[in-house]
Structures are given as C-alpha cells and as structure tokens.
Tab-separated table of C-alpha atoms and ligand atoms in Angstrom:
chain	number	residue	atom	x	y	z
A	1	MET	CA	0.000	0.027	0.016
A	2	PRO	CA	1.216	3.564	-0.606
A	3	GLU	CA	1.865	5.958	2.272
A	4	SER	CA	-1.116	7.910	3.459
A	5	THR	CA	-0.858	11.442	2.027
A	6	LYS	CA	-3.566	13.273	3.925
A	7	THR	CA	-6.561	12.675	6.115
A	8	ALA	CA	-10.306	13.124	5.926
A	9	LYS	CA	-12.241	14.191	9.009
A	10	LEU	CA	-15.590	12.703	9.948
A	11	THR	CA	-17.663	14.197	12.762
A	12	ILE	CA	-20.225	11.973	14.512
A	13	ASP	CA	-22.219	13.422	17.442
A	14	GLY	CA	-19.660	16.176	17.785
A	15	GLN	CA	-16.706	13.776	17.941
A	16	GLU	CA	-14.109	14.044	15.244
A	17	HIS	CA	-12.451	11.034	13.626
A	18	GLU	CA	-9.410	11.210	11.291
A	19	LEU	CA	-9.343	8.872	8.342
A	20	PRO	CA	-6.127	8.271	6.355
A	21	MET	CA	-6.421	8.908	2.608
A	22	PHE	CA	-4.477	7.249	-0.216
A	23	SER	CA	-3.548	8.677	-3.649
A	24	PRO	CA	-3.827	6.288	-6.541
A	25	THR	CA	-1.599	6.508	-9.621
A	26	ALA	CA	-4.803	7.303	-11.471
A	27	GLY	CA	-8.398	7.919	-10.400
A	28	PRO	CA	-10.105	9.440	-7.350
A	29	GLU	CA	-8.446	9.558	-3.973
A	30	VAL	CA	-9.538	6.864	-1.514
A	31	ILE	CA	-10.498	7.289	2.123
A	32	ASP	CA	-9.369	4.337	4.375
A	33	ILE	CA	-12.166	3.312	6.571
A	34	ARG	CA	-10.747	-0.009	7.779
A	35	LYS	CA	-10.457	1.160	11.351
A	36	LEU	CA	-13.653	3.156	11.393
A	37	TYR	CA	-15.767	0.546	13.243
A	38	ALA	CA	-13.012	-0.055	15.879
A	39	ASP	CA	-12.497	3.708	16.365
A	40	ALA	CA	-16.062	5.124	15.954
A	41	GLY	CA	-18.340	2.110	16.301
A	42	VAL	CA	-20.158	2.822	12.949
A	43	PHE	CA	-20.385	0.989	9.649
A	44	THR	CA	-20.518	2.636	6.189
A	45	TYR	CA	-23.455	1.761	3.829
A	46	ASP	CA	-22.808	1.221	0.176
A	47	PRO	CA	-24.858	-1.574	-1.433
A	48	GLY	CA	-23.725	-2.052	-5.008
A	49	PHE	CA	-20.263	-0.671	-4.111
A	50	THR	CA	-20.904	2.587	-5.974
A	51	SER	CA	-18.318	4.465	-3.874
A	52	THR	CA	-16.285	1.590	-2.333
A	53	ALA	CA	-12.872	0.339	-3.368
A	54	SER	CA	-12.838	-3.314	-2.385
A	55	CYS	CA	-9.122	-3.813	-2.912
A	56	ASP	CA	-5.917	-2.250	-4.330
A	57	SER	CA	-4.841	-3.446	-7.710
A	58	THR	CA	-2.242	-2.812	-10.444
A	59	ILE	CA	-3.887	-4.651	-13.315
A	60	THR	CA	-6.577	-2.647	-15.027
A	61	TYR	CA	-7.720	0.995	-14.845
A	62	ILE	CA	-10.932	2.508	-16.201
A	63	ASP	CA	-11.624	6.307	-16.505
A	64	GLY	CA	-15.437	6.155	-17.060
A	65	ASP	CA	-15.712	9.836	-17.850
A	66	LYS	CA	-13.009	9.808	-20.496
A	67	GLY	CA	-14.035	6.405	-21.759
A	68	GLU	CA	-10.528	5.001	-21.131
A	69	LEU	CA	-9.526	1.441	-20.379
A	70	LEU	CA	-5.962	0.561	-19.653
A	71	HIS	CA	-4.370	-2.844	-19.018
A	72	ARG	CA	-1.133	-2.444	-17.024
A	73	GLY	CA	-1.176	1.096	-18.483
A	74	TYR	CA	-1.717	0.187	-22.134
A	75	PRO	CA	-4.838	1.499	-23.832
A	76	ILE	CA	-7.316	-1.146	-25.023
A	77	ASP	CA	-7.581	0.235	-28.543
A	78	GLN	CA	-3.782	-0.105	-29.027
A	79	LEU	CA	-3.831	-3.695	-27.635
A	80	ALA	CA	-6.793	-4.587	-29.874
A	81	GLU	CA	-5.058	-3.176	-32.968
A	82	LYS	CA	-1.404	-4.195	-32.373
A	83	SER	CA	-1.462	-7.183	-29.952
A	84	HIS	CA	-3.411	-10.417	-29.727
A	85	TYR	CA	-5.232	-12.264	-26.964
A	86	LEU	CA	-2.467	-14.477	-25.631
A	87	GLU	CA	-0.033	-11.585	-25.478
A	88	VAL	CA	-2.631	-9.561	-23.543
A	89	CYS	CA	-3.098	-12.580	-21.261
A	90	TYR	CA	0.665	-12.509	-20.510
A	91	LEU	CA	0.422	-8.788	-19.884
A	92	LEU	CA	-2.510	-9.166	-17.438
A	93	LEU	CA	-0.951	-12.145	-15.681
A	94	TYR	CA	2.640	-11.028	-15.269
A	95	GLY	CA	2.480	-7.231	-15.527
A	96	GLU	CA	4.644	-6.470	-18.638
A	97	LEU	CA	4.533	-7.198	-22.325
A	98	PRO	CA	6.530	-10.295	-23.032
A	99	THR	CA	9.758	-10.531	-25.030
A	100	ALA	CA	9.524	-12.842	-28.113
A	101	ALA	CA	11.002	-15.767	-26.122
A	102	GLN	CA	8.682	-15.176	-23.193
A	103	LEU	CA	5.657	-15.087	-25.491
A	104	GLU	CA	6.743	-18.255	-27.323
A	105	ASP	CA	7.182	-20.080	-24.018
A	106	PHE	CA	3.798	-18.859	-22.697
A	107	GLU	CA	1.920	-19.722	-25.892
A	108	SER	CA	3.477	-23.191	-25.851
A	109	ARG	CA	2.479	-23.700	-22.174
A	110	VAL	CA	-1.117	-22.740	-22.957
A	111	THR	CA	-1.262	-24.720	-26.139
A	112	ASN	CA	-0.085	-27.872	-24.384
A	113	HIS	CA	-2.880	-27.747	-21.874
A	114	THR	CA	-5.895	-27.409	-24.271
A	115	MET	CA	-7.127	-30.988	-23.930
A	116	LEU	CA	-9.546	-31.984	-21.202
A	117	HIS	CA	-9.238	-35.099	-18.907
A	118	GLU	CA	-10.919	-37.716	-21.097
A	119	GLN	CA	-13.278	-38.666	-18.253
A	120	MET	CA	-14.696	-35.112	-18.278
A	121	GLN	CA	-16.657	-36.156	-21.408
A	122	TYR	CA	-18.955	-38.247	-19.194
A	123	PHE	CA	-19.568	-35.216	-17.102
A	124	PHE	CA	-20.784	-33.315	-20.135
A	125	ARG	CA	-22.930	-36.248	-21.195
A	126	GLY	CA	-24.747	-36.090	-17.836
A	127	PHE	CA	-26.483	-32.738	-18.817
A	128	ARG	CA	-29.730	-32.549	-20.685
A	129	ARG	CA	-29.248	-31.852	-24.382
A	130	ASP	CA	-31.129	-28.560	-24.106
A	131	ALA	CA	-29.022	-27.333	-21.148
A	132	HIS	CA	-27.764	-23.731	-21.628
A	133	PRO	CA	-23.959	-23.819	-22.330
A	134	MET	CA	-23.463	-21.436	-19.403
A	135	ALA	CA	-25.114	-24.067	-17.025
A	136	ILE	CA	-22.673	-26.616	-18.406
A	137	MET	CA	-19.701	-24.258	-18.035
A	138	VAL	CA	-20.565	-23.504	-14.398
A	139	GLY	CA	-20.735	-27.281	-13.655
A	140	VAL	CA	-17.765	-28.346	-15.622
A	141	VAL	CA	-15.388	-25.661	-14.512
A	142	GLY	CA	-16.340	-26.314	-10.822
A	143	ALA	CA	-15.794	-30.027	-11.563
A	144	MET	CA	-12.206	-29.301	-12.656
A	145	SER	CA	-11.407	-29.224	-8.939
A	146	ALA	CA	-12.155	-32.998	-8.954
A	147	PHE	CA	-10.103	-33.646	-12.067
A	148	TYR	CA	-6.948	-31.614	-11.312
A	149	HIS	CA	-6.172	-32.195	-7.638
A	150	ASP	CA	-2.576	-31.375	-8.186
A	151	SER	CA	-3.278	-27.629	-8.747
A	152	THR	CA	-5.750	-26.876	-5.984
A	153	ASP	CA	-3.374	-25.849	-3.171
A	154	ILE	CA	-3.537	-22.093	-3.315
A	155	THR	CA	-0.620	-21.636	-0.789
A	156	ASP	CA	1.781	-23.121	-3.431
A	157	PRO	CA	2.731	-20.479	-6.090
A	158	TRP	CA	3.644	-23.288	-8.580
A	159	GLN	CA	0.153	-24.902	-8.255
A	160	ARG	CA	-1.449	-21.443	-8.636
A	161	GLU	CA	0.528	-20.992	-11.899
A	162	VAL	CA	-0.450	-24.484	-13.209
A	163	ALA	CA	-4.091	-23.906	-12.361
A	164	SER	CA	-3.992	-20.582	-14.160
A	165	ILE	CA	-2.537	-21.938	-17.423
A	166	ARG	CA	-4.890	-24.903	-17.280
A	167	MET	CA	-7.971	-22.664	-17.036
A	168	ILE	CA	-6.894	-20.326	-19.806
A	169	ALA	CA	-6.037	-23.251	-22.020
A	170	LYS	CA	-9.056	-25.466	-21.339
A	171	MET	CA	-11.820	-22.824	-21.193
A	172	PRO	CA	-12.267	-22.689	-25.133
A	173	THR	CA	-12.454	-26.501	-25.141
A	174	ILE	CA	-15.053	-26.524	-22.420
A	175	ALA	CA	-17.111	-23.777	-24.113
A	176	ALA	CA	-16.922	-25.457	-27.535
A	177	TRP	CA	-17.866	-28.854	-26.067
A	178	ALA	CA	-20.879	-27.372	-24.283
A	179	TYR	CA	-21.986	-26.055	-27.620
A	180	LYS	CA	-21.285	-29.342	-29.478
A	181	TYR	CA	-23.239	-31.227	-26.868
A	182	SER	CA	-26.207	-28.948	-27.126
A	183	ILE	CA	-26.528	-29.493	-30.921
A	184	GLY	CA	-25.905	-33.195	-30.742
A	185	GLN	CA	-22.610	-33.169	-32.605
A	186	PRO	CA	-19.394	-35.050	-31.596
A	187	PHE	CA	-16.798	-33.267	-29.510
A	188	VAL	CA	-13.966	-31.884	-31.595
A	189	TYR	CA	-10.478	-32.199	-29.875
A	190	PRO	CA	-8.201	-29.178	-29.870
A	191	ARG	CA	-5.432	-28.900	-32.419
A	192	ASN	CA	-2.181	-27.551	-31.095
A	193	ASP	CA	-0.900	-26.207	-34.451
A	194	LEU	CA	-3.703	-23.584	-34.458
A	195	ASP	CA	-3.698	-20.260	-32.695
A	196	TYR	CA	-6.036	-19.771	-29.726
A	197	ALA	CA	-8.947	-18.135	-31.637
A	198	SER	CA	-8.682	-20.468	-34.710
A	199	ASN	CA	-8.622	-23.482	-32.453
A	200	PHE	CA	-11.763	-22.388	-30.705
A	201	LEU	CA	-13.635	-21.724	-33.972
A	202	ARG	CA	-12.545	-25.096	-35.293
A	203	MET	CA	-13.736	-26.925	-32.120
A	204	CYS	CA	-17.128	-25.120	-32.458
A	205	PHE	CA	-17.712	-25.587	-36.174
A	206	ALA	CA	-15.690	-28.549	-37.456
A	207	VAL	CA	-17.311	-31.925	-37.901
A	208	PRO	CA	-15.398	-35.250	-38.330
A	209	ALA	CA	-16.995	-35.802	-41.761
A	210	GLU	CA	-15.480	-32.665	-43.358
A	211	ASP	CA	-12.336	-30.573	-43.300
A	212	TYR	CA	-12.774	-27.178	-41.657
A	213	VAL	CA	-10.522	-24.272	-42.687
A	214	VAL	CA	-10.650	-21.189	-40.420
A	215	ASP	CA	-10.986	-17.844	-42.289
A	216	PRO	CA	-8.141	-15.564	-40.956
A	217	ILE	CA	-10.460	-12.554	-40.883
A	218	LEU	CA	-12.953	-14.467	-38.642
A	219	SER	CA	-10.134	-15.746	-36.523
A	220	ARG	CA	-8.762	-12.182	-36.084
A	221	ALA	CA	-12.317	-10.991	-35.219
A	222	MET	CA	-12.663	-13.771	-32.686
A	223	ASP	CA	-9.282	-12.941	-31.174
A	224	ARG	CA	-10.423	-9.280	-30.830
A	225	ILE	CA	-13.585	-10.322	-29.049
A	226	PHE	CA	-11.396	-12.269	-26.588
A	227	THR	CA	-9.002	-9.368	-26.234
A	228	LEU	CA	-11.697	-6.780	-25.620
A	229	HIS	CA	-13.312	-8.819	-22.908
A	230	ALA	CA	-10.072	-9.936	-21.160
A	231	ASP	CA	-10.366	-7.857	-17.986
A	232	HIS	CA	-12.461	-5.062	-16.592
A	233	GLU	CA	-11.147	-4.382	-13.011
A	234	GLN	CA	-13.542	-4.952	-10.114
A	235	ASN	CA	-16.754	-5.823	-11.993
A	236	ALA	CA	-19.426	-8.047	-10.528
A	237	SER	CA	-17.922	-11.412	-11.650
A	238	THR	CA	-14.368	-10.493	-10.772
A	239	SER	CA	-15.449	-9.329	-7.340
A	240	THR	CA	-17.303	-12.637	-7.002
A	241	VAL	CA	-14.163	-14.497	-7.805
A	242	ARG	CA	-12.220	-12.466	-5.322
A	243	LEU	CA	-14.812	-12.897	-2.551
A	244	ALA	CA	-15.132	-16.635	-3.196
A	245	SER	CA	-11.341	-17.073	-3.058
A	246	SER	CA	-10.911	-14.892	0.043
A	247	SER	CA	-12.195	-17.969	2.013
A	248	GLY	CA	-9.219	-20.030	0.568
A	249	ALA	CA	-11.491	-21.989	-1.775
A	250	ASN	CA	-9.697	-23.686	-4.761
A	251	PRO	CA	-9.299	-21.691	-8.043
A	252	PHE	CA	-11.592	-23.880	-10.121
A	253	ALA	CA	-14.445	-23.438	-7.707
A	254	CYS	CA	-13.860	-19.677	-7.597
A	255	ILE	CA	-13.797	-19.282	-11.358
A	256	ALA	CA	-17.004	-21.317	-11.538
A	257	ALA	CA	-18.519	-18.715	-9.138
A	258	GLY	CA	-17.338	-15.936	-11.510
A	259	ILE	CA	-18.980	-17.716	-14.469
A	260	ALA	CA	-22.299	-17.971	-12.511
A	261	CYS	CA	-22.245	-14.253	-11.816
A	262	LEU	CA	-21.320	-13.399	-15.389
A	263	TRP	CA	-24.403	-15.201	-16.640
A	264	GLY	CA	-26.855	-12.510	-15.453
A	265	PRO	CA	-28.379	-10.123	-18.061
A	266	ALA	CA	-27.018	-6.975	-16.274
A	267	HIS	CA	-23.512	-8.405	-16.850
A	268	GLY	CA	-22.174	-10.916	-19.337
A	269	GLY	CA	-25.660	-12.134	-20.250
A	270	ALA	CA	-26.339	-8.741	-21.870
A	271	ASN	CA	-24.882	-9.754	-25.174
A	272	GLN	CA	-27.462	-12.569	-25.578
A	273	ALA	CA	-30.254	-10.315	-24.224
A	274	CYS	CA	-29.193	-7.504	-26.568
A	275	LEU	CA	-29.412	-9.613	-29.781
A	276	GLU	CA	-32.750	-11.067	-28.605
A	277	MET	CA	-34.025	-7.551	-28.057
A	278	LEU	CA	-32.924	-6.401	-31.574
A	279	LYS	CA	-34.750	-9.427	-33.013
A	280	GLN	CA	-37.834	-8.626	-30.913
A	281	ILE	CA	-37.837	-5.051	-32.147
A	282	GLY	CA	-37.723	-6.580	-35.648
A	283	GLU	CA	-38.318	-3.522	-37.800
A	284	VAL	CA	-36.829	-0.062	-37.759
A	285	GLU	CA	-40.319	1.502	-37.428
A	286	ASN	CA	-40.825	-0.337	-34.085
A	287	ILE	CA	-37.835	1.378	-32.456
A	288	PRO	CA	-39.697	4.516	-31.081
A	289	GLU	CA	-42.031	2.244	-29.192
A	290	TYR	CA	-39.073	0.467	-27.433
A	291	ILE	CA	-37.331	3.755	-26.800
A	292	GLU	CA	-40.462	4.981	-25.022
A	293	ARG	CA	-40.646	1.733	-22.982
A	294	ALA	CA	-36.960	2.087	-21.991
A	295	LYS	CA	-37.715	5.615	-20.665
A	296	ASP	CA	-40.937	4.646	-18.807
A	297	LYS	CA	-40.165	4.206	-15.109
A	298	ASN	CA	-43.095	1.828	-14.683
A	299	ASP	CA	-41.820	-0.507	-17.394
A	300	PRO	CA	-38.962	-2.864	-16.412
A	301	PHE	CA	-37.706	-2.918	-20.052
A	302	ARG	CA	-34.218	-1.541	-20.566
A	303	LEU	CA	-32.272	-1.098	-23.760
A	304	MET	CA	-29.835	-3.996	-23.453
A	305	GLY	CA	-26.333	-3.116	-24.601
A	306	PHE	CA	-26.726	0.451	-23.278
A	307	GLY	CA	-25.360	1.982	-20.149
A	308	HIS	CA	-22.582	1.023	-17.780
A	309	ARG	CA	-21.814	1.536	-14.090
A	310	VAL	CA	-18.444	3.009	-14.766
A	311	TYR	CA	-18.488	4.407	-18.356
A	312	LYS	CA	-20.325	7.688	-18.570
A	313	ASN	CA	-18.896	8.107	-22.126
A	314	PHE	CA	-18.513	5.786	-25.113
A	315	ASP	CA	-17.298	2.384	-23.980
A	316	PRO	CA	-13.809	2.248	-25.644
A	317	ARG	CA	-14.340	-1.492	-26.250
A	318	ALA	CA	-17.573	-0.687	-28.179
A	319	LYS	CA	-15.668	1.603	-30.593
A	320	VAL	CA	-13.322	-1.284	-31.621
A	321	MET	CA	-16.142	-3.780	-31.595
A	322	LYS	CA	-18.182	-1.655	-33.922
A	323	GLN	CA	-15.304	-1.467	-36.447
A	324	SER	CA	-14.852	-5.229	-36.118
A	325	ALA	CA	-18.540	-5.778	-36.772
A	326	ASP	CA	-18.361	-3.759	-39.987
A	327	GLU	CA	-15.314	-5.777	-41.195
A	328	VAL	CA	-16.898	-9.197	-40.466
A	329	LEU	CA	-20.251	-8.320	-41.939
A	330	GLU	CA	-18.582	-6.992	-45.048
A	331	LEU	CA	-16.504	-10.191	-45.379
A	332	LEU	CA	-19.579	-12.373	-44.946
A	333	GLY	CA	-21.591	-10.185	-47.336
A	334	ILE	CA	-24.305	-9.498	-44.824
A	335	GLU	CA	-23.883	-5.672	-44.350
A	336	ASN	CA	-27.556	-4.984	-44.565
A	337	ASN	CA	-29.415	-7.595	-42.683
A	338	LYS	CA	-32.401	-6.630	-40.525
A	339	VAL	CA	-30.803	-7.002	-37.113
A	340	LEU	CA	-27.976	-4.693	-38.221
A	341	GLN	CA	-30.350	-2.142	-39.613
A	342	VAL	CA	-32.272	-2.074	-36.399
A	343	ALA	CA	-29.064	-1.867	-34.324
A	344	LYS	CA	-27.670	1.059	-36.345
A	345	GLU	CA	-30.932	2.972	-36.270
A	346	LEU	CA	-31.424	2.238	-32.490
A	347	GLU	CA	-27.949	3.505	-31.816
A	348	ARG	CA	-28.492	6.664	-33.805
A	349	ILE	CA	-31.911	7.401	-32.130
A	350	ALA	CA	-30.684	6.624	-28.578
A	351	LEU	CA	-27.572	8.754	-28.957
A	352	SER	CA	-29.613	11.725	-29.993
A	353	ASP	CA	-32.400	11.264	-27.303
A	354	ASP	CA	-32.274	13.543	-24.269
A	355	TYR	CA	-33.081	10.666	-21.810
A	356	PHE	CA	-30.028	8.640	-22.895
A	357	ARG	CA	-27.869	11.774	-23.274
A	358	ASP	CA	-28.780	13.155	-19.790
A	359	LYS	CA	-28.237	9.804	-18.091
A	360	LYS	CA	-25.038	9.262	-20.092
A	361	LEU	CA	-26.154	5.938	-21.494
A	362	PHE	CA	-23.958	4.972	-24.432
A	363	PRO	CA	-23.701	1.589	-26.231
A	364	ASN	CA	-21.469	-0.794	-24.395
A	365	VAL	CA	-19.370	-3.683	-25.629
A	366	ASP	CA	-22.294	-6.032	-25.676
A	367	PHE	CA	-24.207	-3.952	-28.167
A	368	TYR	CA	-21.935	-4.946	-31.047
A	369	SER	CA	-20.430	-8.212	-29.927
A	370	GLY	CA	-23.654	-10.162	-30.452
A	371	ILE	CA	-23.945	-8.931	-34.012
A	372	ILE	CA	-20.428	-10.199	-34.872
A	373	LEU	CA	-20.978	-13.566	-33.122
A	374	GLU	CA	-24.315	-14.184	-34.811
A	375	ALA	CA	-22.765	-13.374	-38.241
A	376	MET	CA	-20.005	-15.934	-37.451
A	377	GLY	CA	-22.716	-18.601	-36.902
A	378	PHE	CA	-22.906	-18.707	-33.101
A	379	PRO	CA	-26.394	-19.117	-31.562
A	380	THR	CA	-27.259	-16.506	-28.920
A	381	SER	CA	-26.800	-19.086	-26.141
A	382	MET	CA	-23.022	-19.142	-26.901
A	383	PHE	CA	-22.490	-15.434	-26.510
A	384	THR	CA	-22.049	-15.370	-22.713
A	385	PRO	CA	-19.898	-18.550	-22.725
A	386	ILE	CA	-17.529	-16.713	-25.214
A	387	PHE	CA	-17.450	-13.756	-22.800
A	388	ALA	CA	-16.606	-16.281	-20.053
A	389	VAL	CA	-13.683	-17.765	-22.126
A	390	SER	CA	-12.379	-14.243	-22.691
A	391	ARG	CA	-12.685	-13.101	-19.042
A	392	THR	CA	-11.050	-16.136	-17.545
A	393	VAL	CA	-7.653	-14.484	-17.680
A	394	GLY	CA	-8.956	-11.341	-15.973
A	395	TRP	CA	-10.499	-13.391	-13.099
A	396	ILE	CA	-7.320	-15.408	-12.784
A	397	SER	CA	-5.020	-12.360	-12.808
A	398	GLN	CA	-7.092	-10.667	-10.141
A	399	TRP	CA	-7.257	-13.886	-8.143
A	400	LYS	CA	-3.430	-14.346	-8.317
A	401	GLU	CA	-2.881	-10.760	-7.311
A	402	MET	CA	-5.157	-11.237	-4.328
A	403	ILE	CA	-3.756	-14.505	-3.099
A	404	ALA	CA	-0.200	-13.136	-3.358
A	405	ASP	CA	-1.124	-10.044	-1.268
A	406	PRO	CA	-0.014	-10.431	2.361
A	407	GLN	CA	-2.910	-8.225	3.422
A	408	MET	CA	-5.489	-10.709	2.114
A	409	LYS	CA	-8.422	-11.261	4.511
A	410	ILE	CA	-11.658	-13.130	4.108
A	411	GLY	CA	-14.223	-10.756	2.530
A	412	ARG	CA	-16.941	-10.222	5.070
A	413	PRO	CA	-19.228	-7.230	4.483
A	414	ARG	CA	-21.340	-5.813	7.347
A	415	GLN	CA	-25.004	-4.687	7.047
A	416	LEU	CA	-27.577	-2.114	7.989
A	417	TYR	CA	-29.924	-4.326	10.001
A	418	LEU	CA	-33.594	-3.298	9.778
A	419	GLY	CA	-35.272	-6.548	11.046
A	420	ALA	CA	-36.885	-7.422	14.355
A	421	THR	CA	-34.863	-7.071	17.530
A	422	ASN	CA	-34.569	-9.788	20.134
A	423	ARG	CA	-37.960	-11.344	20.934
A	424	ASP	CA	-39.158	-14.554	22.582
A	425	TYR	CA	-40.094	-17.643	20.675
A	426	VAL	CA	-43.955	-18.096	20.380
A	427	ASP	CA	-45.283	-21.685	20.553
A	428	ILE	CA	-47.236	-22.688	17.360
A	429	GLU	CA	-50.617	-22.820	19.113
A	430	ASN	CA	-50.223	-19.135	20.270
A	431	ARG	CA	-49.400	-17.603	16.888
B	1	LIG	N1	-31.952	1.436	-20.670
B	1	LIG	C1	-32.828	2.426	-20.097
B	1	LIG	N2	-32.520	3.085	-18.983
B	1	LIG	C2	-31.361	2.768	-18.383
B	1	LIG	C3	-30.490	1.782	-18.870
B	1	LIG	C4	-30.858	1.161	-20.062
B	1	LIG	N3	-30.030	0.169	-20.587
B	1	LIG	N4	-29.376	1.669	-18.054
B	1	LIG	C5	-29.581	2.494	-17.105
B	1	LIG	N5	-30.772	3.217	-17.230
B	1	LIG	C6	-31.271	4.266	-16.378
B	1	LIG	C7	-31.893	3.702	-15.111
B	1	LIG	O1	-33.232	3.430	-15.252
B	1	LIG	C8	-31.610	4.808	-14.089
B	1	LIG	O2	-32.606	5.753	-14.275
B	1	LIG	P1	-33.045	6.707	-12.987
B	1	LIG	O3	-31.840	7.464	-12.596
B	1	LIG	O4	-34.143	7.542	-13.579
B	1	LIG	O5	-33.538	5.706	-11.961
B	1	LIG	C9	-30.291	5.399	-14.627
B	1	LIG	O6	-30.179	5.099	-16.019
B	1	LIG	C10	-29.045	4.794	-13.913
B	1	LIG	O7	-29.136	3.362	-13.987
B	1	LIG	P2	-28.636	2.317	-12.865
B	1	LIG	O8	-29.410	1.029	-13.024
B	1	LIG	O9	-28.781	3.012	-11.553
B	1	LIG	O10	-27.169	2.193	-13.271
B	1	LIG	P3	-26.164	1.010	-12.856
B	1	LIG	O11	-24.841	1.537	-12.855
B	1	LIG	O12	-26.623	0.335	-11.569
B	1	LIG	O13	-26.365	-0.065	-13.989
B	1	LIG	C11	-26.130	-1.373	-15.997
B	1	LIG	C12	-25.456	-0.313	-15.055
B	1	LIG	C13	-25.085	-1.826	-17.045
B	1	LIG	C14	-26.533	-2.611	-15.094
B	1	LIG	C15	-27.357	-0.825	-16.631
B	1	LIG	O14	-27.012	0.329	-17.452
B	1	LIG	C16	-28.135	-1.797	-17.534
B	1	LIG	O15	-28.930	-2.517	-16.976
B	1	LIG	N6	-27.832	-1.888	-18.834
B	1	LIG	C17	-28.363	-2.879	-19.708
B	1	LIG	C18	-27.650	-4.250	-19.553
B	1	LIG	C19	-26.303	-4.202	-20.244
B	1	LIG	O16	-26.111	-3.741	-21.284
B	1	LIG	N7	-25.266	-4.651	-19.451
B	1	LIG	C20	-23.937	-4.859	-19.987
B	1	LIG	C21	-22.893	-4.000	-19.271
B	1	LIG	S1	-21.367	-3.998	-20.144
B	1	LIG	C22	-20.721	-5.618	-20.051
B	1	LIG	C23	-20.535	-6.114	-18.704
B	1	LIG	O17	-19.906	-5.479	-17.844
B	1	LIG	O18	-20.908	-7.262	-18.467
C-alpha cells in the first residue's frame, strides 16, 4: 500500500475521527475506513459498491468519464489493434509485455494444456441436451477441482501457476464442447498447431466428416472479441471470484462462481439479451415504441447493450467492436441484414435522445459483440460462454494478485440491519 498522504475528517455526534487517505496512480483519492468501526463504532453503507474500493490493484484502470480502459497502463484500442489475446493474457498475468522468447514459452504452455481429462466427457454427457451452455460451464469448471487435484493448493505459487494456465487453455475446449453437446454433434478435440482463436472456432464448427478451414479474418475478429473482454477491473464477476477465493477455496471453484455471476443479463448475459431484443424489435419502425418503453419508469424494459456503471462516455471497447462488426459483416456479405439495420438505427436514435444523453447511456461492448458472433454462426446461447472464455484471464490475474497479497483477509461485508430485535419464541398454538 502507498503511504497515506492526507486525512479526511468525519464528525459523529460532535466527535471528530481522522481517516487516512491514499492517492492512486490514477483515479479518485480513497478514504481508508478499515479502522472506522473499531474507532467510531459505525459502519458505512454502500450496497452495489458505488463508492467503495474493495481492494488495491495494479492490473486494469478505467476512467469512465474519459471512456478510457488501460491494462497495465496500455490503452485497450492499442492492444486490440497491435497485440493479440495471448499476449494480452501474458500482460495481465505478469504485468509487462512479453519478449519474443517469453511469449513463445507462454503460448506453448497454454497450447499444451488445451485437452480435457478424457473422463470429463462423461460429465458433459450427464447434462440434458437442451442445457444452456453457461449451465454446463458453471458445472464443468467447478468439476475441474475434482479432475486436477494437483493444482488446488492455493498456498503453493507453482500450483497457482499451473491452475491458471490450465484454465486459460481449457476454457475454449469446455465452451466449444458445451456447444457441441447442445446441438448433438461429436466433441472436436483441440489442435495445437492452431492459434487460440482459430482453435476455438474449429472446435465449435468442425465436424469429423469434413475438413474445416478457419478464415483468418474471422479468426482475427474472434481474437479481438477475446481481447476486448479480457479484464475489466472490479466488475461483478471479478469481485465474485475475489470474494469466493478470500475464504481459501480452490481456484476452479472460484472461477465457476465468476461464471455464475457473469451469466446475469445485467453483466455478461447482456450480449445474448441484446441480440434477442434487436430481433424482438424486428423492424426499424418499431424502435420508437421500445425507446419509449426504456424511458418509462413503470416498465422494467431496458435497452440492452446500453449503459454502464463506470463508463459515462462511449465504452472504448464498443468503438473497436463496432469497427470489427463492419469488417466481419462485409466479409460475410451481410452488411444490410435486418438486425444490423435495427441496431444502427437504435444507436442513432438513442444517442440523440435527451433521456439517454442526460443519463449518459452509451452503447457498451455487448451492443456490437452479439452482431459479430451471430454473423459468425454462433447461436445467442453461446454469446455469454464466449465472454466467459475471454474473461477467464482477468479473473485469474485478479485472483493471483489477491492471493499473493499479504494483506489478504476473508471478505466479510457488514449490514444495515432493519429486522426485528430480540424477541421470545412463540409456541405454534399461540401464533
Ligand atoms: N435502458 C434504459 N434506462 C437505463 C439503462 C438502459 N439500458 N441503463 C440505465 N438506465 C437508467 C436507469 O433506469 C436509471 O434511471 P433513473 O436514474 O431515472 O432511476 C439510470 O439510467 C441509472 O441506472 P442504474 O441502473 O442506476 O445504473 P447501474 O450503474 O446500476 O447499472 C447497468 C449499469 C449496465 C446494469 C445498466 O446500465 C443496464 O442494466 N444496462 C443494460 C444491460 C447491459 O447492457 N449490461 C452490460 C454492461 S457492459 C458488459 C458487462 O460489464 O458485463
């Protein structure tokens, strides 16, 4: 932790309490309230963590007003343009861009862990055919704790490293197999001569009866989707991973908890929900009706793919994703399909509408990613699993950072209790 630079003063019932403050390398200053309860006997109240830093971190920084996202200081648009997913994984995990030799070694370690334990097939086969691939992923990733005992001891840095590489390497295989299982096709084994994104596309779309050649433009677009979702500091699923692991639980169980949290439509499930919404709107002329519904306080409908807790400006990932969507759709010759027309018009109308402007609701990364994934041939149910594949490195980097921190404590929030106070039990006949 940095040295405290100044203090904040809090007065409660006339009594003053001094609270140390920390200056981050970027972002707002932070008031340290760790000793507040011991000194003043009060809690702070912040459901949804809108003003609370839950940890210190050196991995990712977001400036929501500027629309800036940095990984270890490097802007996401530069990484999306000049780097590729596995290099970004290295950067997130180890803190610096790799040399050519370091990258080669890292890529070979990941590539050599892409296969799943053969017995895991039976685990997949236990699910109903119509299971959502996210349901399968939560189960299978949690079950990795049972298949890879030799990398569950979190006190051993070597085991932590092995577990990290295993998860980054195996997650595409797990997601692809969840998909294959749901459509009744045979599992396709990974091929280690392919790059990370091409291998994933092949495991999803190849069948044993035919050769499958991955188009380099699609593989590049897939790699970009992975890169753009790789980490996003203390979001809901990452905080879930950190909280789960603060108890000392094994890494596979903790990442399964992150996947469960990601599934929700306010988080990673938004890409599926967004495409379903675009299809439900159906025609450009129906857009005003949906815009009015989104603005109506009595209607729970929200424009999926719009708004963000941190970004109060254009999501920088959305800018790159939009460009990628144009490239992919042009390649596939589907520049003017209905969904895309609705998406473009919805974006135009929402960006010029006072409600969205005043509340600073801009399109987020999920607004465009679904369009690309659908064009590539993925069903909507695969959108969130693909987000989970991408975010695995972020969860793991944050988990490793936390476990290595000597200040690590079990996460245990307090509460504002508003329930009944102590009262005597009433026998059933007297209620
Ligand atoms: N459509 C209509 N109104 C909205 C929307 C939306 N998509 N998002 C926020 N608002 C309104 C909301 O009703 C509220 O209005 P008021 O101040 O009058 O009560 C105001 O904007 C602030 O919203 P909030 O719910 O307090 O903001 P939040 O920071 O808690 O929620 C969010 C952020 C992303 C959950 C929310 O914007 C949302 O539900 N968006 C749609 C789902 C979505 O696209 N999620 C993906 C996020 S990016 C990828 C990821 O991180 O997983």
